[in-house]
Coordinates of C-alpha atoms in Angstrom, one line a residue:
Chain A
X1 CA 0.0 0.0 0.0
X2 CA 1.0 3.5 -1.5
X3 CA 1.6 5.6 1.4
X4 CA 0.0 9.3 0.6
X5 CA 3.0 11.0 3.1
X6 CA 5.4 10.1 0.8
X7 CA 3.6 11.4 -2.3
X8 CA 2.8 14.8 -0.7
X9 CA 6.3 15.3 0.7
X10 CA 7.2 14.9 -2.7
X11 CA 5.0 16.9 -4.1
X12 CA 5.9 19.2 -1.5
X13 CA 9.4 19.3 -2.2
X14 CA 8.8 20.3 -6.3
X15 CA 6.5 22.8 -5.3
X16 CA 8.7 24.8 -2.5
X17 CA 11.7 24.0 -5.0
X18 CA 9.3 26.4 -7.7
X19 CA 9.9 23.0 -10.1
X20 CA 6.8 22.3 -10.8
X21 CA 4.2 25.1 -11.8
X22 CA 1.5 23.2 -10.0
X23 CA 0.8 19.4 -9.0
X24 CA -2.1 17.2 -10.7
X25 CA -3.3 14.8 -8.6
X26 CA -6.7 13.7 -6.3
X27 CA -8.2 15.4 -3.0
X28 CA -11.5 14.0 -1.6
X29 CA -14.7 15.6 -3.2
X30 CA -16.9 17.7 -1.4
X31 CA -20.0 14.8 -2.5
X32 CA -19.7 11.6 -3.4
X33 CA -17.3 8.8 -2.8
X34 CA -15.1 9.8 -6.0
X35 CA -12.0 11.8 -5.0
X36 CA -12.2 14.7 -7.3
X37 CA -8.9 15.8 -9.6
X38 CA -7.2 19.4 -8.3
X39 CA -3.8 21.7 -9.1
X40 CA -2.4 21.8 -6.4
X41 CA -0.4 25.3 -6.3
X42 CA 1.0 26.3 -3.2
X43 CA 3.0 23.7 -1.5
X44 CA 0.8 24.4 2.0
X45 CA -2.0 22.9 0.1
X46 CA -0.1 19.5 -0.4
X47 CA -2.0 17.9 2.6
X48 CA -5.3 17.8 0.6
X49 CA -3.5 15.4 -1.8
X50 CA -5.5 11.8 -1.0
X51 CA -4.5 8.9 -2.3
X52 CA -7.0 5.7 -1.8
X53 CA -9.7 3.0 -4.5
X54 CA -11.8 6.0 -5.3
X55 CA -9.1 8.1 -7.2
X56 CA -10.5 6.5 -10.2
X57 CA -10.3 9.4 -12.9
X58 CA -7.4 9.6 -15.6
X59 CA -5.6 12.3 -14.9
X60 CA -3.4 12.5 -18.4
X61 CA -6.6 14.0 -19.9
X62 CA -5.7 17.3 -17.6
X63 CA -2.6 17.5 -19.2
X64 CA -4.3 17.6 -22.7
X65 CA -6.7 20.1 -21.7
X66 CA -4.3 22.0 -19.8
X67 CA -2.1 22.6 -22.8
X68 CA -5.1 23.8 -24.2
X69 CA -5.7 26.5 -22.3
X70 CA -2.0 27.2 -22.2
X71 CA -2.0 28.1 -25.8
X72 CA -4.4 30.2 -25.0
X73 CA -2.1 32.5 -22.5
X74 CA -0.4 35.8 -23.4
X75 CA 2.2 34.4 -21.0
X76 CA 2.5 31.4 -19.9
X77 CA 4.4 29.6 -17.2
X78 CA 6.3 27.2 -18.7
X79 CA 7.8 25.3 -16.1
X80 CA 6.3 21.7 -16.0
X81 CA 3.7 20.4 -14.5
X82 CA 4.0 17.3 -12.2
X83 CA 0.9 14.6 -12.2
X84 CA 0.0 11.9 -10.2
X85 CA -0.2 8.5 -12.4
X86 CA -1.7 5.1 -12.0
X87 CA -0.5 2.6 -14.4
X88 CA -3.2 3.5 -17.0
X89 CA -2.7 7.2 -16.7
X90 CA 1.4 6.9 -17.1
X91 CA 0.8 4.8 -19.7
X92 CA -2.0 7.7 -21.4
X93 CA 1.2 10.1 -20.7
X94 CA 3.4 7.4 -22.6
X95 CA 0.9 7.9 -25.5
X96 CA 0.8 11.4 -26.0
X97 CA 4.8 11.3 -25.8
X98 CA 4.5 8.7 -28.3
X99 CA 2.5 11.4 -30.6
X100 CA 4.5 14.1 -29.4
X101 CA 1.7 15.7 -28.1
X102 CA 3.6 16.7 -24.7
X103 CA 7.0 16.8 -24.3
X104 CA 8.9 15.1 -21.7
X105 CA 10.6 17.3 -20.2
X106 CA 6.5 19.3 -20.2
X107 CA 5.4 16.9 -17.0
X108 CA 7.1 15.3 -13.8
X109 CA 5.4 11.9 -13.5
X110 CA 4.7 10.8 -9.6
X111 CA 4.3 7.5 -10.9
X112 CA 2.5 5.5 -8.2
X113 CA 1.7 1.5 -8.3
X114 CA -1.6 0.0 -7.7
X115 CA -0.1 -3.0 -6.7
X116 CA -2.3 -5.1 -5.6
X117 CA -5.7 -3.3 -5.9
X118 CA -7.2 -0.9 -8.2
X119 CA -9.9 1.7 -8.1
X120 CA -13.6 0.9 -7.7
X121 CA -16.2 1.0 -9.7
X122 CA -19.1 3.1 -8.7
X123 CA -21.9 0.8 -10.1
X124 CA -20.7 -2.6 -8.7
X125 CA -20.3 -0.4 -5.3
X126 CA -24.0 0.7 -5.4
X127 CA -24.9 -3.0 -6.1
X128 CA -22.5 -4.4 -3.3
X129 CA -24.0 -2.3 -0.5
X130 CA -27.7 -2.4 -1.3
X131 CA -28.4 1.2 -0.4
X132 CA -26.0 2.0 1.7
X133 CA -23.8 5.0 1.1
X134 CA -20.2 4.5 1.3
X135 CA -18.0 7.2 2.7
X136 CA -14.2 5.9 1.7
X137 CA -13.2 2.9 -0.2
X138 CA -9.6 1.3 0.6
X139 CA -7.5 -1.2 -0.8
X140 CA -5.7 -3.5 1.3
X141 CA -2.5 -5.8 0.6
X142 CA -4.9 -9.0 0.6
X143 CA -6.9 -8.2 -2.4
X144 CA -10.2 -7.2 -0.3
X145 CA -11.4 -3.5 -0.6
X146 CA -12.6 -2.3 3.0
X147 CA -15.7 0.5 2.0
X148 CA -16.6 2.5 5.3
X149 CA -20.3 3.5 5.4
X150 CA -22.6 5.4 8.5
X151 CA -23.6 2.0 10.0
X152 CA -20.0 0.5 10.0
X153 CA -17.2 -0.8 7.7
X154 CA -17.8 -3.6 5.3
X155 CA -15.3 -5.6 3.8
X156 CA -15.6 -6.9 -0.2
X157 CA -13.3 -9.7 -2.1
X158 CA -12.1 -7.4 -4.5
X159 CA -13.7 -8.6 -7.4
X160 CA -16.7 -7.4 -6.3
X161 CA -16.3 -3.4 -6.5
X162 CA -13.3 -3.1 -8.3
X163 CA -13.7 -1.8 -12.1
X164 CA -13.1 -4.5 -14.4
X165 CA -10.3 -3.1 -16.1
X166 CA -8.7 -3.2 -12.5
X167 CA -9.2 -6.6 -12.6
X168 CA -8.0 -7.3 -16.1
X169 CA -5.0 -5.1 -15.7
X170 CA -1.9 -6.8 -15.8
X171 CA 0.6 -3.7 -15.9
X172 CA -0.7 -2.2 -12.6
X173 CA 2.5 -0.3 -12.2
X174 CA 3.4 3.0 -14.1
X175 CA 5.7 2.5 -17.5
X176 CA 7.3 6.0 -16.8
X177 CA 8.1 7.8 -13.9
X178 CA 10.4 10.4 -12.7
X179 CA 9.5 9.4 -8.8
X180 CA 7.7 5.9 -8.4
X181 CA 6.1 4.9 -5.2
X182 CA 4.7 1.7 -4.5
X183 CA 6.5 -1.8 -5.9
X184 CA 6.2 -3.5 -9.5
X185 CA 3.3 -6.5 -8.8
X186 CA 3.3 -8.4 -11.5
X187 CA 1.2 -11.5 -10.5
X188 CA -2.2 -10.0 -9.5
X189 CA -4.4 -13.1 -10.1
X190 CA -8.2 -11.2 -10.6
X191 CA -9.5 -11.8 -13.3
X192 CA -7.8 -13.0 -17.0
X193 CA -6.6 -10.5 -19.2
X194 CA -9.6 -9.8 -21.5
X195 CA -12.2 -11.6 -19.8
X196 CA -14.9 -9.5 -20.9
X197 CA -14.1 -9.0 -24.3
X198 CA -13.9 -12.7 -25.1
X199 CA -17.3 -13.0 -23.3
X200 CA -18.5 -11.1 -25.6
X201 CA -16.5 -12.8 -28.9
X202 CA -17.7 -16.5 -28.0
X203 CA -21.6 -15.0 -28.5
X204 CA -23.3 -15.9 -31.9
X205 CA -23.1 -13.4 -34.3
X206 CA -26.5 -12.6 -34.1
X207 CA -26.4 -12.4 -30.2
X208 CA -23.5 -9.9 -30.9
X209 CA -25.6 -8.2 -33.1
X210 CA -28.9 -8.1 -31.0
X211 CA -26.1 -7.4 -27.7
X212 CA -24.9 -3.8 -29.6
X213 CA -28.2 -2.5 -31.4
X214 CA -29.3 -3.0 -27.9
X215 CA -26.7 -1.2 -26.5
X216 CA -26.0 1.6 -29.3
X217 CA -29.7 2.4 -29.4
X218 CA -30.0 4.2 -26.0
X219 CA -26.6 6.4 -27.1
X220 CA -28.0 10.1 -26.5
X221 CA -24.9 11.7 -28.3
X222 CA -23.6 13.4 -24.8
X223 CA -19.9 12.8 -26.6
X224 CA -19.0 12.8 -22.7
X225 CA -16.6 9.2 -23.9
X226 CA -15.3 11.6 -26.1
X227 CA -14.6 14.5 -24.0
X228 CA -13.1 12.7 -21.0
X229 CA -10.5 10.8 -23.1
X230 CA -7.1 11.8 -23.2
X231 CA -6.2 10.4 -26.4
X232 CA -9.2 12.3 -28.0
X233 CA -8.0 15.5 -28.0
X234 CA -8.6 16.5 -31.9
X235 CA -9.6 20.6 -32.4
X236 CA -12.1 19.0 -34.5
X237 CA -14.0 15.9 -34.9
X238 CA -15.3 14.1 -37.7
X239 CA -18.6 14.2 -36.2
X240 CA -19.2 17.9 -34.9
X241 CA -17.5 19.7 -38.0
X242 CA -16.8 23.0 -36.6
X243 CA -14.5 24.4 -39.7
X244 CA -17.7 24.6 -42.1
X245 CA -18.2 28.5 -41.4
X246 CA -21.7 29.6 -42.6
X247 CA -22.0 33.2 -43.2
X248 CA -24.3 34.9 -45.4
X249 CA -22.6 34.4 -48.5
X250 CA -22.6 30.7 -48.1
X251 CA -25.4 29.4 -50.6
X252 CA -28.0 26.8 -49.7
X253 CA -26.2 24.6 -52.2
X254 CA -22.8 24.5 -50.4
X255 CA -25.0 23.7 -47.3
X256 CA -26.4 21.1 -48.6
X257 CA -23.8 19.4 -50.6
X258 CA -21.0 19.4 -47.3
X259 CA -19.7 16.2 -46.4
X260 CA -21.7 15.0 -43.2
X261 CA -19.9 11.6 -42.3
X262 CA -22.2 11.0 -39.8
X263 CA -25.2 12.1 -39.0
X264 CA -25.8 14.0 -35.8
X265 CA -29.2 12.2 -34.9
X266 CA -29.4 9.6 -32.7
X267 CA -30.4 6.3 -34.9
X268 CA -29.5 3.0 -33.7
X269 CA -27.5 2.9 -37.3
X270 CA -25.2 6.7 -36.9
X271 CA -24.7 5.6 -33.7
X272 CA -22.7 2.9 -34.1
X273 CA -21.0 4.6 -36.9
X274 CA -20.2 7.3 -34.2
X275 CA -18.5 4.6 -32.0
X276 CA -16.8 2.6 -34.4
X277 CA -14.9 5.3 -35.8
X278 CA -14.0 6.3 -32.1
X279 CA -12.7 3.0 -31.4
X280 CA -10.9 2.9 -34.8
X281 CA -9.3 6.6 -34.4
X282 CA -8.1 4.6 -30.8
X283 CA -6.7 1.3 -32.0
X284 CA -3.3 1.3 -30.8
X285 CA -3.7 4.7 -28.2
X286 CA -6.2 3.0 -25.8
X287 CA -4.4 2.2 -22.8
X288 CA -8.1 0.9 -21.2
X289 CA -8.6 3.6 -18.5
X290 CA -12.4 2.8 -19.0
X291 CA -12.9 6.5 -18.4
X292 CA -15.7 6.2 -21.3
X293 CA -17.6 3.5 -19.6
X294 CA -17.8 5.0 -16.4
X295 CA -18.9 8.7 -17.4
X296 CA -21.7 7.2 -20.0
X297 CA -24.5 8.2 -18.6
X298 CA -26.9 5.5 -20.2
X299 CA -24.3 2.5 -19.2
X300 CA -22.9 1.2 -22.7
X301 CA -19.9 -1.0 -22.3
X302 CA -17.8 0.9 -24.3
X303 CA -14.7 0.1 -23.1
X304 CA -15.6 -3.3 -24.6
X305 CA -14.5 -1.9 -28.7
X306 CA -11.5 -0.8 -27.6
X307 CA -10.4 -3.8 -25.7
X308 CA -11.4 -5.7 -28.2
X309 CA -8.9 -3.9 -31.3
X310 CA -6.5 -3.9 -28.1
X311 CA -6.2 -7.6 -27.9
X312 CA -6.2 -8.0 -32.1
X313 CA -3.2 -6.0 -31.9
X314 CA -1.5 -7.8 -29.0
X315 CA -2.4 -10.7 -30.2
X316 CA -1.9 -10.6 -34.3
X317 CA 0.6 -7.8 -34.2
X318 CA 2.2 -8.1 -30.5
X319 CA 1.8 -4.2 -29.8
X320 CA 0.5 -3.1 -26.6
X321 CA 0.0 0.5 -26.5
X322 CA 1.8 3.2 -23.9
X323 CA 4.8 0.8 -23.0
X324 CA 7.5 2.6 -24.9
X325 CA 7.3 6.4 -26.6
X326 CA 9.9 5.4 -29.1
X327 CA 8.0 3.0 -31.1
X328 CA 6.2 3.5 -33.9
X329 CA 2.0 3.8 -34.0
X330 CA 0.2 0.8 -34.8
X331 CA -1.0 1.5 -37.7
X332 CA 1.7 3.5 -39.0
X333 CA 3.9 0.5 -39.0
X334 CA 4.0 -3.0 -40.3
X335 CA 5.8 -6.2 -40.7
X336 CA 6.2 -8.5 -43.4
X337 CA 4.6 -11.2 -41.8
X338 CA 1.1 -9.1 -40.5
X339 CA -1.6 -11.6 -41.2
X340 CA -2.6 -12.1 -44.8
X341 CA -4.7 -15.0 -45.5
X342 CA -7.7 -12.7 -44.6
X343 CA -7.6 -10.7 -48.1
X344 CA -8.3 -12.8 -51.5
Chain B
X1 CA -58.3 -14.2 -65.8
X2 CA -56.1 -14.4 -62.7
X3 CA -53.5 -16.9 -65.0
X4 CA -53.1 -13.9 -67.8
X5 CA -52.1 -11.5 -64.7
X6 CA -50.2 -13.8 -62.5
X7 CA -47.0 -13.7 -65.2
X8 CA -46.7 -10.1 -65.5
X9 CA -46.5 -10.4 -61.8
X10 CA -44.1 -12.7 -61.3
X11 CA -42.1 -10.8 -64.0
X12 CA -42.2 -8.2 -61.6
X13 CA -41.2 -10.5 -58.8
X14 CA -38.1 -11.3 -60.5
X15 CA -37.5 -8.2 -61.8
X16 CA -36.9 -7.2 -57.7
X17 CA -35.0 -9.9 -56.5
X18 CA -31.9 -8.6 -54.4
X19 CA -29.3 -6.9 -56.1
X20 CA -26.9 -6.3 -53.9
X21 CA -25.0 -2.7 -54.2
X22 CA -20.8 -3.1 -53.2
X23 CA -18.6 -0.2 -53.1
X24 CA -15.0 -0.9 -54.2
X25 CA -12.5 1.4 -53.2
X26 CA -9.6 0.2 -56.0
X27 CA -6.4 1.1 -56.0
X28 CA -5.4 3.6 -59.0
X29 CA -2.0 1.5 -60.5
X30 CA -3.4 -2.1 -60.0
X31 CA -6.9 -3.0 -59.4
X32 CA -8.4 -0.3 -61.2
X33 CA -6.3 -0.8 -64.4
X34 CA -7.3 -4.7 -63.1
X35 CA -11.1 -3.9 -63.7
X36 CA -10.5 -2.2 -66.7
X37 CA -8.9 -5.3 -68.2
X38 CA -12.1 -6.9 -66.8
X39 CA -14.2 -4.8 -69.3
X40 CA -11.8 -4.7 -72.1
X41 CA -11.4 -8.2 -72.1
X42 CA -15.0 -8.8 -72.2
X43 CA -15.7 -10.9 -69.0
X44 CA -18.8 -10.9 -68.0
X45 CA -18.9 -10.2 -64.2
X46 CA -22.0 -9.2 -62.4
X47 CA -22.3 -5.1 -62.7
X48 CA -22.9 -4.3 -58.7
X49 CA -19.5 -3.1 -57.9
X50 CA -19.2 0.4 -58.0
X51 CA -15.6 0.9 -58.1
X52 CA -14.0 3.9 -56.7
X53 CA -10.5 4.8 -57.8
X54 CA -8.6 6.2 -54.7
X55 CA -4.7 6.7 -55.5
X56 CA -3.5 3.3 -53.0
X57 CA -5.5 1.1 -50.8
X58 CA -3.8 2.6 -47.9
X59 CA -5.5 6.3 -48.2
X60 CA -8.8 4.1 -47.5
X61 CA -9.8 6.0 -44.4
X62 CA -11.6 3.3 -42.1
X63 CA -13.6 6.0 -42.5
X64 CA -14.8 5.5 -45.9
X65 CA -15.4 1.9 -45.5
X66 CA -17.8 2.6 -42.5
X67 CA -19.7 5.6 -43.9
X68 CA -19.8 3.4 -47.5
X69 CA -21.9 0.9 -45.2
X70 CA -24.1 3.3 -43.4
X71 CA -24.9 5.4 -46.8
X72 CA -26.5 1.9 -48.1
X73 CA -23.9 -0.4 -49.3
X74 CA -24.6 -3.7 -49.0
X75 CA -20.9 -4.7 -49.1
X76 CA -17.7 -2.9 -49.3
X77 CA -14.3 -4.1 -51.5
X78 CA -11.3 -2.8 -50.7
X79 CA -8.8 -3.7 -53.5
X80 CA -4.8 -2.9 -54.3
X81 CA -1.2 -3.7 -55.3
X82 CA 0.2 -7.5 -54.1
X83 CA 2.5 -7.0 -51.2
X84 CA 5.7 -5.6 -52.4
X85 CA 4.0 -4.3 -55.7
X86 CA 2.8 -0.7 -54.3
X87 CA 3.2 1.9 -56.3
X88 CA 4.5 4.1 -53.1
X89 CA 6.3 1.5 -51.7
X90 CA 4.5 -0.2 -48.2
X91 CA 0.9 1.5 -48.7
X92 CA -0.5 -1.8 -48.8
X93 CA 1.2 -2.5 -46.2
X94 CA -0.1 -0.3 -43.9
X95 CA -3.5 -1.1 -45.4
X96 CA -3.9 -4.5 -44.5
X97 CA -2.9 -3.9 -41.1
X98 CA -5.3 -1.5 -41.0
X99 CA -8.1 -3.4 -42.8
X100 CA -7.1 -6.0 -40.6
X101 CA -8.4 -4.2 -37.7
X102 CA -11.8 -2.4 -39.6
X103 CA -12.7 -6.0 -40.4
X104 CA -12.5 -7.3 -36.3
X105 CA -14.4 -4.2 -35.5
X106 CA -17.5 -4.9 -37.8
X107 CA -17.0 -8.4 -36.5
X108 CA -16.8 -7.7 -33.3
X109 CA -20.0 -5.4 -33.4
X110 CA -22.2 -7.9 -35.5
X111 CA -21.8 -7.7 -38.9
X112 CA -21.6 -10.3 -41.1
X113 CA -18.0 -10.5 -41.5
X114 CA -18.5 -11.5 -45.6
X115 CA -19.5 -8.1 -46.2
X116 CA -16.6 -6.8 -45.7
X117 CA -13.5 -7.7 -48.1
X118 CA -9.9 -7.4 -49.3
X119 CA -8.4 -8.2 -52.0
X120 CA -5.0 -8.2 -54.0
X121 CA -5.6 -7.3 -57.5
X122 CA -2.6 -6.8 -60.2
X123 CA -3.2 -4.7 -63.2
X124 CA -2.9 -7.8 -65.2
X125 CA -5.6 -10.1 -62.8
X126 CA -8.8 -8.8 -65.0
X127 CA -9.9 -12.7 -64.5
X128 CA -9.2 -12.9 -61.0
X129 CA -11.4 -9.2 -60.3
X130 CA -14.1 -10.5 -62.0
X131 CA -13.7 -13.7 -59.8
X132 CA -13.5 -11.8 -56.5
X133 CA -16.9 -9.4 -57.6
X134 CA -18.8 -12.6 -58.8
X135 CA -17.6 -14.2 -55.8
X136 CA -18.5 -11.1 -53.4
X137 CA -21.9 -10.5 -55.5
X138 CA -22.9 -14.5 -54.8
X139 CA -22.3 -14.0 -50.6
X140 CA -24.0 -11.2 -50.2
X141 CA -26.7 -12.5 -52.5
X142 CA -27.1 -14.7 -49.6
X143 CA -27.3 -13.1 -47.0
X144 CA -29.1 -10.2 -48.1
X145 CA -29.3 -6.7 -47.8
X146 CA -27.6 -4.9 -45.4
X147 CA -29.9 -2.8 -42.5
X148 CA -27.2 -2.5 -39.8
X149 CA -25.4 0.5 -40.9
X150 CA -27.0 1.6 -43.1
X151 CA -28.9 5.4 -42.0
X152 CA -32.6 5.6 -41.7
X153 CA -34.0 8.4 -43.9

C-alpha cells in the first residue's frame, strides 16, 4: 500500500523548489465517494493530496486540456507540470509522448503502483452495498477493498467493486516515472486479461448483433466518452464539423452538398457509426482507463470496442499500447509477416 | 383471368429480387487498371461493384469503409497492389494492417464479416477481379441486404 505521506512530501518538495508550476493529482470531493482531480499550487495545500480505490479518474486527460488553455495565455508559465499517475494514466502520458503531443521534459510523473488493488467501480459499489452509502473505499494488501459507510465498515473480495479493467490489468505499475512509489506487482491473479471481451466474442453473431443495437440504441450523443479521453484531443471531430463556417454568403447549395460523415441524430445505425470510428481513431492509443464506460450516462460497455482492437493487436501484431514512446504507432507501422490470409 | 395476370406479376417479382450494391474502393495503379482489363477483355462479371479509384489502398480511411456501409452499401471491397508491388512502396502494407483491424471491429460489433472484403488485384488479374466481384456479388446475395449501418432516412 501506497503511502499518501510520501507522495505529498514529494510533491511538496517540487512545489517549495518552484519546479513544478503546480501538481495534478486527487483530493477527496466535497460529494460523493469519488476523489475529485485538483492543481495543487502552493505547497501548503499538499496535505489535501488523498491517495485511496476512489481516485478513479485519468488524470493525463488534464494535461491535454491543460495545454489547451495554455495556448491560449499571453504568458504562460512554462515550467512543467507534475501529475499523479496510476498505471493507466502513465501509460495515457506514454501515448501522448508517443505522438509528441507533450514533451517530456513538459510533465514530472509521480508514478504510483496500484499493486495489488485498483480503483472501484461506482456501479458494482451501489450494487455491493444495497443502499447504503459509502464514505471511503480502501485497498488493502490481501486483495479485499474495506468501504466504510454510516452503519460501520464492510469488507468486499475485490472482485466485487473493483472496475473491471482493475481486474483485467496486468501492468498495474506506471511505465514512466520520474518518482515511483509503491513496488512492480506483477502476478495480480483477478480476473484474465480480456475476460470480458472474449465473453463477448464466444456469442453468436446474431447475439452480438442483438447485444450492440441494444446497446447503441440508448446512445444520446452526450460525446461525454469523447470529452473525457485523453487520447481524443482533436480541435475537431469528424462528427461535430466545426471548420464549415456559414455566413451569409454561403449558398444553400454548399449547405447542402458538405460532407456529413455522420449524421448527428441519434439512430441505432449513426450511432454505431459514431462509436466505431472512435474506437478505430483509438486502436493502438487505448491504454483501457475505461474512463468512457464510467462517465456514460446511459451504461454502454464501451470500453468493450477498444479492448477488443487492443487484444487484435497484442495478439496478431504483438503491440500493446503506452509501453514505450519510441515505437512507432500501430498503424503507422508493419511487418512482413502481418496476417494475410484474410484478403483474396 | 387471374392466369393472364399472374405472369406479368411474377415478371415483376423477378424483376426485384436482391441486387446487392458493393462499393469498391480500388487502387489507382493495380486493381483499377485490373477492372479495366475486366471490361476490355470482355468478361462478363455481375455489374454491382461500383468501383471507386482512390490513389493506393492505404488512403482508405476506415472512414470511408464505414460511412460506405451506413450510406446503403450492401458490401464494401477494398482492392490494391500484391504485397511488395505498391506503387508508393508499403501503402498496402499499412493497409492491410489496418483493414485487418476495420474487419474485427464490424466483427466484433455484428456484422456479417463476408461483407466486408480485401483483396490483392494486379493490373494484369482482369480474371481474378471478376472472380473476386462474382464471388462477393454471390455471398452477399445470400445473405441479403444490409440494415445494420446503413442510416434511416
Amino acid at each position: 500500500m501506497v503511502a499518501i505521506e510520501d507522495i505529498r512530501s514529494r510533491a511538496k518538495e517540487l512545489l517549495e523548489g518552484g519546479m513544478v508550476r503546480a501538481v495534478l493529482g486527487f483530493r477527496r470531493s466535497s460529494a460523493g465517494l469519488l476523489a475529485e482531480p485538483t492543481f495543487v499550487v502552493a505547497s501548503e495545500d499538499v496535505a489535501s493530496l488523498v491517495w485511496d480505490a476512489t481516485c478513479v479518474h485519468n488524470l493525463a486527460l488534464y494535461l491535454v486540456n491543460e495545454k489547451k488553455r495554455q495556448k491560449a495565455e499571453r504568458t504562460p508559465d512554462t515550467r512543467p507540470l507534475a501529475i499523479i499517475a496510476k498505471g493507466c494514466d502513465s501509460r495515457a502520458i506514454n501515448v501522448l509522448l508517443q505522438e509528441n503531443h507533450v514533451a517530456r521534459e513538459e510533465v514530472v510523473i509521480l508514478g504510483v503502483s496500484c499493486e495489488g488493488g485498483g480503483v472501484v467501480d461506482t456501479r458494482k459499489l451501489a450494487d455491493a452495498l444495497r443502499g447504503k452509502e459509502a464514505a471511503s473505499a480502501v485497498c488493502d494488501d490481501t486483495g479485499k477493498v474495506k468501504v466504510a459507510t454510516a452503519s460501520g465498515e464492510v469488507t468486499f473480495p475485490a472482485a466485487d467493486v473493483l472496475a473491471d479493467r482493475c481486474l483485467e490489468c496486468t501492468i498495474a505499475y506506471p511505465s514512466v516515472s520520474d518518482t515511483m512509489f509503491g513496488e512492480k506487482v506483477d502476478e495480480r491473479g483477478f480476473t484474465a486479461r480480456f475476460a470480458a471481451v472474449k465473453s463477448i466474442a464466444a456469442m453468436s453473431e446474431q447475439e452480438r448483433s442483438a447485444f450492440w443495437d441494444g446497446h447503441f440504441e440508448r446512445c444520446i450523443r452526450c460525446y461525454a466518452c469523447r470529452a473525457v479521453c485523453p487520447m481524443c484531443y482533436c480541435d475537431e471531430c469528424v462528427v461535430d464539423s466545426t471548420s464549415f463556417i456559414v455566413s451569409p454568403m454561403t449558398t444553400a447549395e454548399e449547405k447542402a452538398n458538405r460532407i456529413r460523415w455522420i449524421q448527428r441524430s441519434t439512430t441505432p445505425a449513426d450511432n454505431a457509426m459514431y462509436h466505431m470510428v472512435r474506437a478505430m481513431h483509438l486502436a493502438g492509443r487505448c491504454i483501457d482507463c475505461a474512463e468512457c464506460e464510467r462517465v456514460c450516462p446511459v451504461n454502454i460497455p464501451l470500453r468493450l470496442l477498444n479492448t477488443s482492437l487492443e487484444q487484435e493487436a497484442l495478439e496478431m501484431f504483438e503491440y500493446t499500447p503506452g509501453m514505450d514512446p519510441a515505437q512507432p504507432s500501430l498503424i503507422s507501422s508493419f511487418r512482413d509477416d502481418d496476417p494475410n490470409d484474410f484478403i483474396r | 383471368m387471374s392466369e393472364v395476370l399472374e405472369t406479368p406479376v411474377q415478371a415483376k417479382k423477378e424483376a426485384q429480387e436482391f441486387e446487392p450494391k458493393i462499393v469498391a474502393f480500388l487502387c489507382k495503379w493495380c486493381s483499377s487498371a485490373g477492372s479495366d482489363l475486366a471490361g476490355v477483355s470482355r468478361l462478363q462479371y455481375p455489374p454491382n461493384a461500383v468501383p471507386i479509384q482512390v490513389m493506393c489502398s492505404g488512403s482508405v480511411s476506415p472512414l470511408y469503409i464505414l460511412s460506405a456501409f451506413n450510406k446503403g452499401a450492401d458490401g464494401v471491397l477494398v482492392s490494391g497492389c500484391h504485397p511488395g508491388d505498391c506503387h508508393y512502396l508499403k501503402g498496402n502494407f499499412f493497409a492491410r494492417r489496418r483493414i485487418y483491424l476495420v474487419q474485427k471491429l464490424l466483427k466484433f460489433i455484428g456484422l456479417e464479416p463476408d461483407r466486408f472484403r480485401m483483396s490483392w488485384v494486379s493490373a494484369a488479374e482482369g480474371t481474378k477481379y471478376a472472380q473476386v466481384v462474382a464471388d462477393f456479388v454471390k455471398d452477399i446475395k445470400a445473405l441479403g441486404p444490409q440494415r445494420k449501418l446503413k442510416a434511416r432516412n
